[in-house]
Amino acid sequence: METLNLLFNEIYKILFLLIPVLVTVAMIVWLDRRVWALVQKRRGPNVVGPFGLLQSLADALKYIFKEIIIPASSNKVIFILAPIITMTLALVAWAVIPFSENLVLSDINVGILYLFAVSSLGVYGIIMGGWASNSKYPFLGAIRSAAQMVSYEVSIGVIIINVLLCVGSLNLTDIVLAQQNTWFVLPLFPMFVIFFISALAETNRPPFDLPEAEAELVAGYQTEYSGMMYAMFWLGEYANILLMCAMGSILFLGGWLSPFDIEILSFIPAPFWLIFKILFLFILFALVKAIVPRYRYDQLMKLGWKIFLPFSLIWVVLTAGYLLYFNLLPSQL
Amino acid sequence: MVAHAIFFYFFSIIAIISAIMVTASRNTVHSVFFLILDFISISCLFIMIGAEFLGMIMLIVYVGAVAVLFLFVVMMLNVAQQKNQWFGSSKSSSHIPIGLLVSLIIFFELIIVVGGWQYKPDLLNSSTITVSENISNTHSLGNVLYTDYIHLFQISGMILLVAMIGAIVLTFRERAGLKRQSYINQISRERKDGIQLVDVPSKKGVKIDV
């Protein structure tokens, strides 16, 4: 009986986290389209509900009632598994995101490694979908995105090392608490910029959306998908974007902390600060989508390997040297 | 404790079955997917014994990078079309004896290593590892990795670097007539390099494309 109670308690907690995340993902799609439209002096979705807020719900309803077409020559098991994996991985990572000092589903020791591992597994959904479709464009899209995501993960990993040098712990709560005096965005500003751009590439957002470049590859790895399976890819993609925004706000923007520890601002509860920061980063993502043209593939690879990787490696040496010279290395032991 | 055992058997059974399926499945791409499943269950086992750092690194390095490249190669080389018929066809089963020999040797080596483990009781005492309850796994690993084992650590890094450079040297071919884009040339190009103003005499024209 005791274990059963414990189990139900955990399930309640998980639902309490997952349902807001899913609703936010639906809302954020609306926000994305709206920002995109406003930059281009259009109106964007504004018909369904107040300000078009229910547009995503209408879209989801449409996807649910559409027929799911599975191509005859596809590899059916993997074809069906691909969107499920994308969606699951995008949601499973939220378990370690701390919304305030005590409000975290699982406060594990290696939280940042877990986040990094889950985000690097995200490539499998795309690669499986592209391969199982057994068709040219999805396959080309999948190959492109595999190369792209593996390349940019490397520089994200090095950037994370930069932050970890300043913190001395892999725990996400410790990372946020280490930023009580200054957010890491100030001392590590170049790393924040590189993290932001690499996050764009990691989530296949414009200007790096080559895996689904419609001018060349129809819709990339999503070409053969329809109905609910397409919607799951789509939800997973946006959940991943939100996750990257959350990761950016925890690593660089001080997570749930209010700016500069000002007393007056602390009447806003801690989780809301994290949500504000995630939304801020997301609006930046949406703006980038609207104003930057798509990269060419060789330029994308050159940027990742020849510019970002050496630069962030040099920055690791600089950070370590600075911390060592001024005796600022975190000593938790 | 019961839950722990249940999880252990769950992950280890998945690991063993997927390891068997890596060799048994007909489709090469399926083999790679089973290999990934194997990696994931083994990293879950690592996490269960409290080696959370090793488990996560296993996920990041093997599943997140190495296996992606595996898949990449398998898909690109189109080996998915040629089905594995190792035990089925007569002409492709010639490498089975060598494979069996190598796996037998590895098997006996593993037995010797595991069996000889108990004859090295001072293994823990031979280094400065201090096992403490309140130090996390990652911290203690970092403590010994950069102090006691710094040379081994650097040597393994060097070996990886050499392997990387070797692979690049082996596959690099200089191709003639390849057009490259140079940002510096593009940026440093000025108006006078590209534009020439000419006074054209009437009815005579001017020769372009010199």
XYZ file of C-alpha atoms in Angstrom:
543
model
C 0.000 0.000 0.000
C 2.820 2.343 0.913
C 4.671 1.719 -2.339
C 1.433 2.140 -4.292
C 0.874 5.512 -2.652
C 4.430 6.498 -3.490
C 3.914 5.421 -7.074
C 0.717 7.460 -7.456
C 2.422 10.419 -5.849
C 5.184 10.244 -8.454
C 2.694 9.891 -11.281
C 0.813 12.987 -10.061
C 4.080 14.920 -9.991
C 4.976 13.807 -13.508
C 1.546 14.776 -14.839
C 1.767 18.111 -13.046
C 4.982 18.780 -14.970
C 4.080 17.245 -18.336
C 0.649 18.745 -18.917
C 1.822 22.374 -18.502
C 4.794 21.601 -20.766
C 2.520 20.192 -23.473
C 0.102 23.129 -23.228
C 3.032 25.544 -23.367
C 4.351 23.795 -26.453
C 1.002 24.285 -28.174
C 0.908 27.957 -27.146
C 4.506 28.528 -28.179
C 3.732 27.418 -31.732
C 1.154 30.181 -31.874
C 3.677 32.659 -30.426
C 6.271 31.595 -32.989
C 3.924 32.124 -35.926
C 2.676 35.389 -34.467
C 6.164 36.869 -33.969
C 7.168 35.681 -37.396
C 4.125 37.371 -38.921
C 4.612 40.624 -36.990
C 8.190 40.964 -38.252
C 6.927 40.565 -41.813
C 4.043 43.018 -41.229
C 1.407 40.308 -41.496
C -1.262 39.475 -38.937
C -0.508 35.810 -38.370
C -3.038 33.414 -36.860
C -5.708 35.653 -35.327
C -9.041 33.993 -36.069
C -9.532 31.034 -33.716
C -10.213 32.266 -30.178
C -9.002 35.560 -28.648
C -5.930 36.799 -30.599
C -5.919 33.423 -32.346
C -4.721 31.764 -29.148
C -6.621 28.555 -29.878
C -5.077 28.143 -33.337
C -2.797 25.338 -32.146
C -5.747 23.474 -30.666
C -7.563 23.707 -33.973
C -4.466 22.465 -35.767
C -4.090 19.577 -33.350
C -7.741 18.621 -33.859
C -7.184 18.616 -37.608
C -4.113 16.386 -37.264
C -5.973 13.929 -35.043
C -8.728 13.415 -37.585
C -6.442 13.095 -40.573
C -5.564 9.686 -41.914
C -2.164 8.288 -41.025
C -0.554 7.099 -44.245
C 2.242 4.555 -43.940
C 4.153 4.146 -47.217
C 4.042 0.602 -48.560
C 7.802 0.311 -49.046
C 8.680 1.820 -45.673
C 10.145 -0.051 -42.752
C 6.949 0.047 -40.724
C 8.173 -0.550 -37.167
C 10.909 2.058 -37.359
C 8.635 4.413 -39.286
C 6.141 4.380 -36.408
C 8.812 4.426 -33.701
C 10.558 7.567 -35.009
C 7.970 10.225 -34.006
C 7.359 8.420 -30.709
C 11.066 8.594 -29.878
C 11.297 12.262 -30.830
C 8.330 13.139 -28.636
C 9.414 10.982 -25.665
C 12.960 12.309 -25.628
C 11.766 15.889 -25.838
C 9.486 15.388 -22.818
C 11.718 13.120 -20.726
C 14.409 15.780 -20.409
C 12.087 18.097 -18.451
C 12.471 15.823 -15.414
C 15.681 17.532 -14.307
C 14.795 21.179 -15.042
C 14.649 23.005 -11.677
C 11.790 25.544 -11.530
C 12.855 26.764 -8.106
C 15.159 25.634 -5.357
C 12.893 22.764 -4.307
C 10.566 22.478 -7.270
C 12.320 19.862 -9.373
C 11.099 16.407 -10.297
C 14.431 14.643 -9.957
C 17.449 16.469 -8.584
C 20.200 14.194 -9.905
C 23.932 14.723 -9.458
C 24.723 14.773 -13.154
C 21.718 16.823 -14.295
C 23.530 18.764 -16.997
C 25.015 15.577 -18.448
C 21.539 14.054 -18.500
C 20.175 17.050 -20.394
C 23.086 16.910 -22.819
C 22.675 13.148 -23.325
C 18.951 13.412 -23.978
C 19.383 16.293 -26.394
C 22.064 14.332 -28.247
C 19.738 11.321 -28.495
C 17.234 13.571 -30.269
C 18.990 12.905 -33.560
C 17.675 9.334 -33.613
C 14.060 10.340 -34.162
C 15.084 12.231 -37.266
C 17.520 9.638 -38.597
C 15.048 6.778 -38.047
C 12.196 8.686 -39.658
C 14.346 9.590 -42.632
C 15.691 6.110 -43.181
C 12.451 4.204 -42.593
C 10.540 6.343 -45.093
C 12.604 4.679 -47.829
C 12.522 7.681 -50.082
C 15.103 10.150 -51.386
C 14.232 13.421 -49.727
C 13.653 12.135 -46.197
C 16.894 10.177 -46.385
C 18.919 13.177 -47.546
C 17.313 15.258 -44.807
C 18.148 12.665 -42.179
C 21.783 12.395 -43.269
C 22.131 16.160 -43.249
C 20.618 16.528 -39.824
C 22.732 13.708 -38.360
C 25.919 15.425 -39.485
C 24.660 18.825 -38.383
C 23.480 17.783 -34.914
C 26.621 15.769 -34.132
C 28.807 18.717 -35.175
C 27.025 21.299 -33.089
C 26.745 19.028 -30.049
C 30.525 19.156 -29.796
C 30.591 22.916 -29.379
C 27.617 22.822 -26.974
C 29.569 20.306 -24.886
C 32.604 22.584 -24.763
C 30.397 25.547 -23.795
C 28.909 23.482 -20.968
C 32.469 22.775 -19.768
C 33.008 26.542 -19.586
C 30.041 26.939 -17.275
C 30.959 23.887 -15.212
C 34.439 25.312 -14.592
C 32.799 28.280 -12.892
C 30.358 26.134 -10.902
C 32.230 23.018 -9.855
C 29.183 20.783 -9.949
C 27.093 18.995 -12.554
C 23.876 19.504 -10.611
C 21.476 21.974 -12.239
C 20.351 23.450 -8.907
C 23.991 24.107 -8.001
C 24.551 25.703 -11.385
C 21.698 28.152 -10.768
C 22.736 28.854 -7.162
C 26.284 29.640 -8.315
C 24.841 32.546 -10.314
C 23.425 34.389 -7.312
C 25.955 37.222 -7.611
C 26.349 37.450 -11.378
C 24.585 35.561 -14.096
C 27.083 33.751 -16.277
C 25.848 35.683 -19.295
C 28.025 38.639 -18.219
C 31.447 36.970 -17.791
C 30.816 34.353 -20.471
C 28.941 36.493 -22.986
C 30.671 35.112 -26.131
C 29.830 31.616 -24.947
C 26.186 32.611 -24.545
C 26.089 33.842 -28.131
C 27.706 30.635 -29.411
C 25.364 28.544 -27.275
C 22.375 30.356 -28.720
C 23.509 29.823 -32.313
C 24.439 26.183 -31.655
C 21.034 25.651 -30.065
C 19.461 26.921 -33.290
C 21.475 24.350 -35.220
C 20.808 21.586 -32.705
C 17.039 22.038 -32.932
C 17.084 22.426 -36.732
C 15.656 25.914 -36.552
C 16.146 28.538 -39.243
C 18.708 29.648 -40.392
C 20.002 26.097 -39.948
C 16.856 24.193 -40.946
C 18.617 22.363 -43.785
C 17.196 18.945 -42.829
C 13.782 20.257 -43.831
C 14.778 22.866 -46.384
C 11.601 23.031 -48.427
C 13.283 24.433 -51.507
C 15.580 21.442 -51.848
C 14.131 18.528 -49.895
C 10.322 19.058 -49.887
C 10.042 18.722 -46.080
C 13.119 16.655 -45.303
C 12.631 13.770 -42.940
C 8.953 14.645 -42.400
C 7.979 14.280 -46.054
C 6.269 10.892 -45.768
C 4.557 11.572 -42.445
C 0.946 12.579 -42.076
C -1.732 13.093 -39.477
C -0.919 12.507 -35.841
C 2.571 11.190 -36.575
C 3.500 14.437 -38.277
C 2.010 16.320 -35.325
C 4.177 14.334 -32.934
C 7.332 15.280 -34.840
C 6.169 18.847 -34.747
C 5.382 18.832 -31.013
C 8.682 17.103 -30.265
C 10.563 19.713 -32.253
C 8.967 22.593 -30.368
C 9.402 20.814 -27.003
C 13.085 20.476 -27.888
C 13.298 24.179 -28.688
C 11.714 25.016 -25.326
C 14.155 22.656 -23.661
C 17.106 24.382 -25.306
C 15.709 27.736 -24.125
C 15.402 26.312 -20.589
C 18.966 25.010 -20.787
C 20.189 28.427 -21.926
C 18.373 30.208 -19.122
C 19.703 27.794 -16.502
C 23.286 27.879 -17.759
C 23.578 31.587 -18.499
C 20.569 33.595 -17.346
C 20.385 32.477 -13.738
C 17.485 30.038 -13.935
C 14.770 30.910 -11.452
C 16.753 33.772 -9.825
C 15.428 37.312 -10.117
C 17.809 39.825 -11.718
C 20.644 40.975 -9.408
C 18.851 39.601 -6.357
C 16.728 42.747 -6.016
C 14.283 42.474 -3.082
C 11.370 44.204 -4.802
C 11.408 41.773 -7.677
C 11.230 38.751 -5.418
C 7.447 39.076 -5.013
C 7.201 37.286 -8.336
C 7.516 33.579 -7.503
C 10.697 31.864 -8.620
C 9.218 29.568 -11.312
C 7.836 32.583 -13.165
C 11.303 34.035 -13.571
C 12.428 30.844 -15.289
C 9.349 30.968 -17.508
C 10.014 34.628 -18.406
C 13.578 33.785 -19.359
C 12.502 30.784 -21.447
C 9.964 32.983 -23.235
C 12.564 35.699 -23.809
C 14.942 33.212 -25.399
C 12.114 31.713 -27.425
C 11.132 35.114 -28.822
C 14.766 35.537 -29.858
C 14.531 32.144 -31.618
C 11.388 33.295 -33.411
C 12.970 36.624 -34.413
C 15.997 34.839 -35.831
C 13.659 32.662 -37.876
C 12.028 35.742 -39.322
C 15.068 37.838 -40.148
C 17.962 35.538 -41.116
C 18.180 33.741 -44.480
C 19.019 30.044 -44.599
C 22.670 28.978 -44.543
C 24.307 26.925 -47.238
C 25.282 23.464 -46.008
C 29.058 23.839 -46.356
C 28.880 27.219 -44.610
C 27.006 25.574 -41.747
C 29.662 22.906 -41.311
C 32.466 25.457 -41.610
C 30.858 27.616 -38.940
C 30.498 24.680 -36.559
C 33.875 23.037 -36.911
C 36.243 25.831 -37.919
C 34.880 28.791 -35.974
C 32.748 27.744 -33.011
C 34.752 24.723 -31.850
C 38.212 26.372 -31.776
C 36.770 29.550 -30.268
C 34.988 27.769 -27.442
C 38.047 25.567 -26.791
C 40.228 28.670 -26.483
C 37.628 30.128 -24.154
C 37.841 27.021 -21.953
C 41.592 27.579 -21.610
C 41.027 31.274 -20.866
C 38.346 30.594 -18.256
C 40.403 27.897 -16.559
C 43.511 30.087 -16.578
C 41.645 33.089 -15.177
C 40.001 31.054 -12.430
C 43.304 29.401 -11.517
C 45.325 32.619 -11.524
C 42.893 34.563 -9.366
C 42.277 31.523 -7.178
C 38.577 31.562 -7.941
C 38.199 27.872 -8.726
C 35.139 26.507 -6.943
C 36.208 24.282 -4.089
C 33.248 22.320 -2.896
C 35.294 19.503 -1.441
C 15.879 -4.010 -2.684
C 13.272 -6.003 -4.622
C 12.687 -3.079 -6.944
C 16.427 -2.850 -7.507
C 16.592 -6.516 -8.484
C 13.611 -6.165 -10.797
C 15.206 -3.206 -12.564
C 18.549 -4.990 -12.773
C 17.040 -8.038 -14.444
C 14.907 -5.864 -16.701
C 17.882 -3.924 -18.053
C 20.253 -6.889 -18.215
C 17.757 -9.075 -20.076
C 17.209 -6.268 -22.590
C 20.976 -5.832 -22.905
C 21.579 -9.529 -23.564
C 18.692 -9.946 -25.981
C 19.673 -6.879 -27.967
C 23.309 -8.027 -28.027
C 22.155 -11.315 -29.543
C 19.929 -9.465 -31.992
C 22.882 -7.336 -33.162
C 24.420 -10.422 -34.714
C 21.242 -12.295 -35.493
C 19.183 -9.680 -37.283
C 19.150 -9.826 -41.050
C 19.130 -6.125 -41.739
C 22.351 -4.252 -40.989
C 20.549 -1.063 -39.989
C 18.452 -3.075 -37.543
C 21.700 -4.440 -36.090
C 22.899 -0.905 -35.418
C 19.593 -0.022 -33.762
C 19.909 -3.066 -31.509
C 23.474 -2.025 -30.726
C 22.122 1.361 -29.627
C 19.524 -0.347 -27.438
C 22.335 -2.411 -25.957
C 24.375 0.717 -25.177
C 21.375 2.360 -23.555
C 20.576 -0.614 -21.318
C 24.220 -0.918 -20.299
C 24.331 2.743 -19.372
C 21.173 2.177 -17.299
C 23.044 -0.643 -15.514
C 25.967 1.738 -14.881
C 23.582 4.254 -13.358
C 22.040 1.521 -11.178
C 25.382 0.659 -9.568
C 25.868 4.341 -8.758
C 28.325 5.141 -11.543
C 26.092 7.890 -12.899
C 28.940 9.762 -14.590
C 30.043 6.685 -16.552
C 26.454 5.950 -17.519
C 25.851 9.458 -18.830
C 29.190 9.574 -20.673
C 28.312 6.218 -22.219
C 25.037 7.733 -23.447
C 26.663 10.914 -24.736
C 29.725 9.408 -26.392
C 28.553 6.023 -27.612
C 24.877 6.565 -28.282
C 24.986 10.273 -29.083
C 28.041 10.294 -31.325
C 29.656 6.940 -32.149
C 26.462 5.055 -32.944
C 25.198 7.966 -35.051
C 28.327 7.681 -37.168
C 27.834 3.890 -37.327
C 24.318 4.432 -38.631
C 25.593 7.089 -40.994
C 28.159 4.723 -42.508
C 25.787 1.767 -42.672
C 23.116 3.825 -44.380
C 25.498 5.579 -46.768
C 27.331 2.430 -47.889
C 23.979 0.883 -48.681
C 24.847 -2.326 -46.856
C 21.231 -2.416 -45.750
C 20.324 -3.925 -49.095
C 22.733 -6.843 -48.843
C 21.166 -8.995 -46.168
C 23.242 -10.783 -43.591
C 23.341 -14.405 -44.618
C 26.191 -15.546 -42.484
C 24.789 -18.916 -41.625
C 22.505 -19.228 -44.605
C 24.632 -19.082 -47.717
C 27.697 -21.197 -48.383
C 29.848 -18.629 -50.137
C 29.777 -15.944 -47.445
C 30.269 -18.255 -44.483
C 34.029 -18.584 -45.001
C 34.802 -15.968 -42.375
C 32.836 -17.739 -39.663
C 35.812 -19.859 -38.423
C 37.992 -16.750 -37.962
C 35.192 -14.923 -36.214
C 34.580 -17.864 -33.910
C 38.296 -18.102 -33.129
C 38.544 -14.416 -32.220
C 35.429 -14.524 -30.075
C 36.651 -17.670 -28.302
C 39.963 -15.976 -27.485
C 38.121 -12.912 -26.162
C 35.863 -15.185 -24.105
C 38.824 -16.956 -22.475
C 40.576 -13.643 -21.850
C 37.485 -12.364 -20.079
C 37.323 -15.529 -17.969
C 40.986 -15.125 -17.004
C 40.494 -11.466 -16.109
C 37.389 -12.075 -14.022
C 38.861 -15.168 -12.423
C 42.176 -13.475 -11.651
C 40.467 -10.509 -10.035
C 40.429 -12.142 -6.614
C 44.219 -12.650 -6.668
C 44.721 -8.895 -6.685
C 43.260 -7.911 -3.311
C 45.493 -4.851 -2.908
C 44.050 -3.244 -6.030
C 42.192 -0.565 -4.106
C 45.078 0.083 -1.733
C 47.607 0.545 -4.515
C 46.340 4.020 -5.325
C 45.264 7.035 -3.364
C 41.574 6.550 -4.079
C 39.549 7.419 -1.037
C 36.054 6.055 -1.073
C 33.819 8.393 0.809
C 30.068 8.555 1.213
C 29.624 12.289 0.845
C 31.763 12.731 -2.282
C 29.841 12.190 -5.478
C 31.009 9.702 -8.036
C 31.928 12.428 -10.508
C 34.059 14.327 -8.007
C 36.062 11.294 -6.950
C 36.602 10.275 -10.565
C 37.876 13.758 -11.357
C 40.122 13.695 -8.303
C 42.053 10.618 -9.414
C 41.843 11.170 -13.158
C 43.785 14.436 -13.097
C 46.241 13.501 -10.349
C 47.190 9.815 -10.144
C 46.343 8.893 -13.704
C 47.158 12.142 -15.501
C 49.791 10.490 -17.722
C 47.529 7.637 -18.742
C 44.763 10.158 -19.377
C 46.982 12.312 -21.587
C 48.383 9.296 -23.420
C 44.902 8.043 -24.238
C 44.031 11.506 -25.508
C 47.156 11.464 -27.680
C 46.242 8.036 -29.070
C 42.825 9.356 -30.046
C 44.417 12.406 -31.664
C 46.831 10.226 -33.636
C 43.977 7.996 -34.775
C 42.021 11.040 -35.879
C 44.914 12.553 -37.817
C 45.677 9.131 -39.335
C 42.120 8.749 -40.562
C 42.196 12.216 -42.102
C 45.567 11.594 -43.792
C 44.435 8.226 -45.176
C 41.225 9.555 -46.704
C 42.371 13.002 -47.790
C 42.816 13.407 -51.516
C 43.800 16.642 -53.184
C 41.484 17.056 -56.123
C 42.402 19.299 -59.013
C 40.019 21.973 -60.184
C 38.110 22.211 -56.928
C 36.578 25.632 -56.408
C 36.790 26.979 -52.910
C 35.236 29.973 -51.256
C 37.579 32.228 -49.339
C 35.949 34.756 -47.051
C 39.105 36.863 -46.943
C 39.286 37.164 -50.728
C 35.598 38.002 -50.860
C 35.781 40.685 -48.212
C 39.031 42.236 -49.394
C 37.748 42.678 -52.941
C 37.263 46.343 -53.717
C 35.472 48.393 -56.293
C 38.556 48.979 -58.437
C 39.185 45.219 -58.740
C 35.806 44.543 -60.243
C 34.793 47.651 -62.131
C 36.581 49.459 -64.927
C 35.285 52.688 -66.332
C 36.019 53.118 -70.020
C 35.340 55.992 -72.381
C 33.904 54.345 -75.456
C 34.760 56.049 -78.734
C 31.793 56.435 -81.007
C 31.284 53.695 -83.621
C 34.392 51.850 -82.510
C 33.225 50.093 -79.407
C 35.503 48.674 -76.795
C 37.016 45.271 -76.322
C 35.825 43.551 -73.193
C 36.842 40.191 -71.770
C 40.549 40.869 -72.122
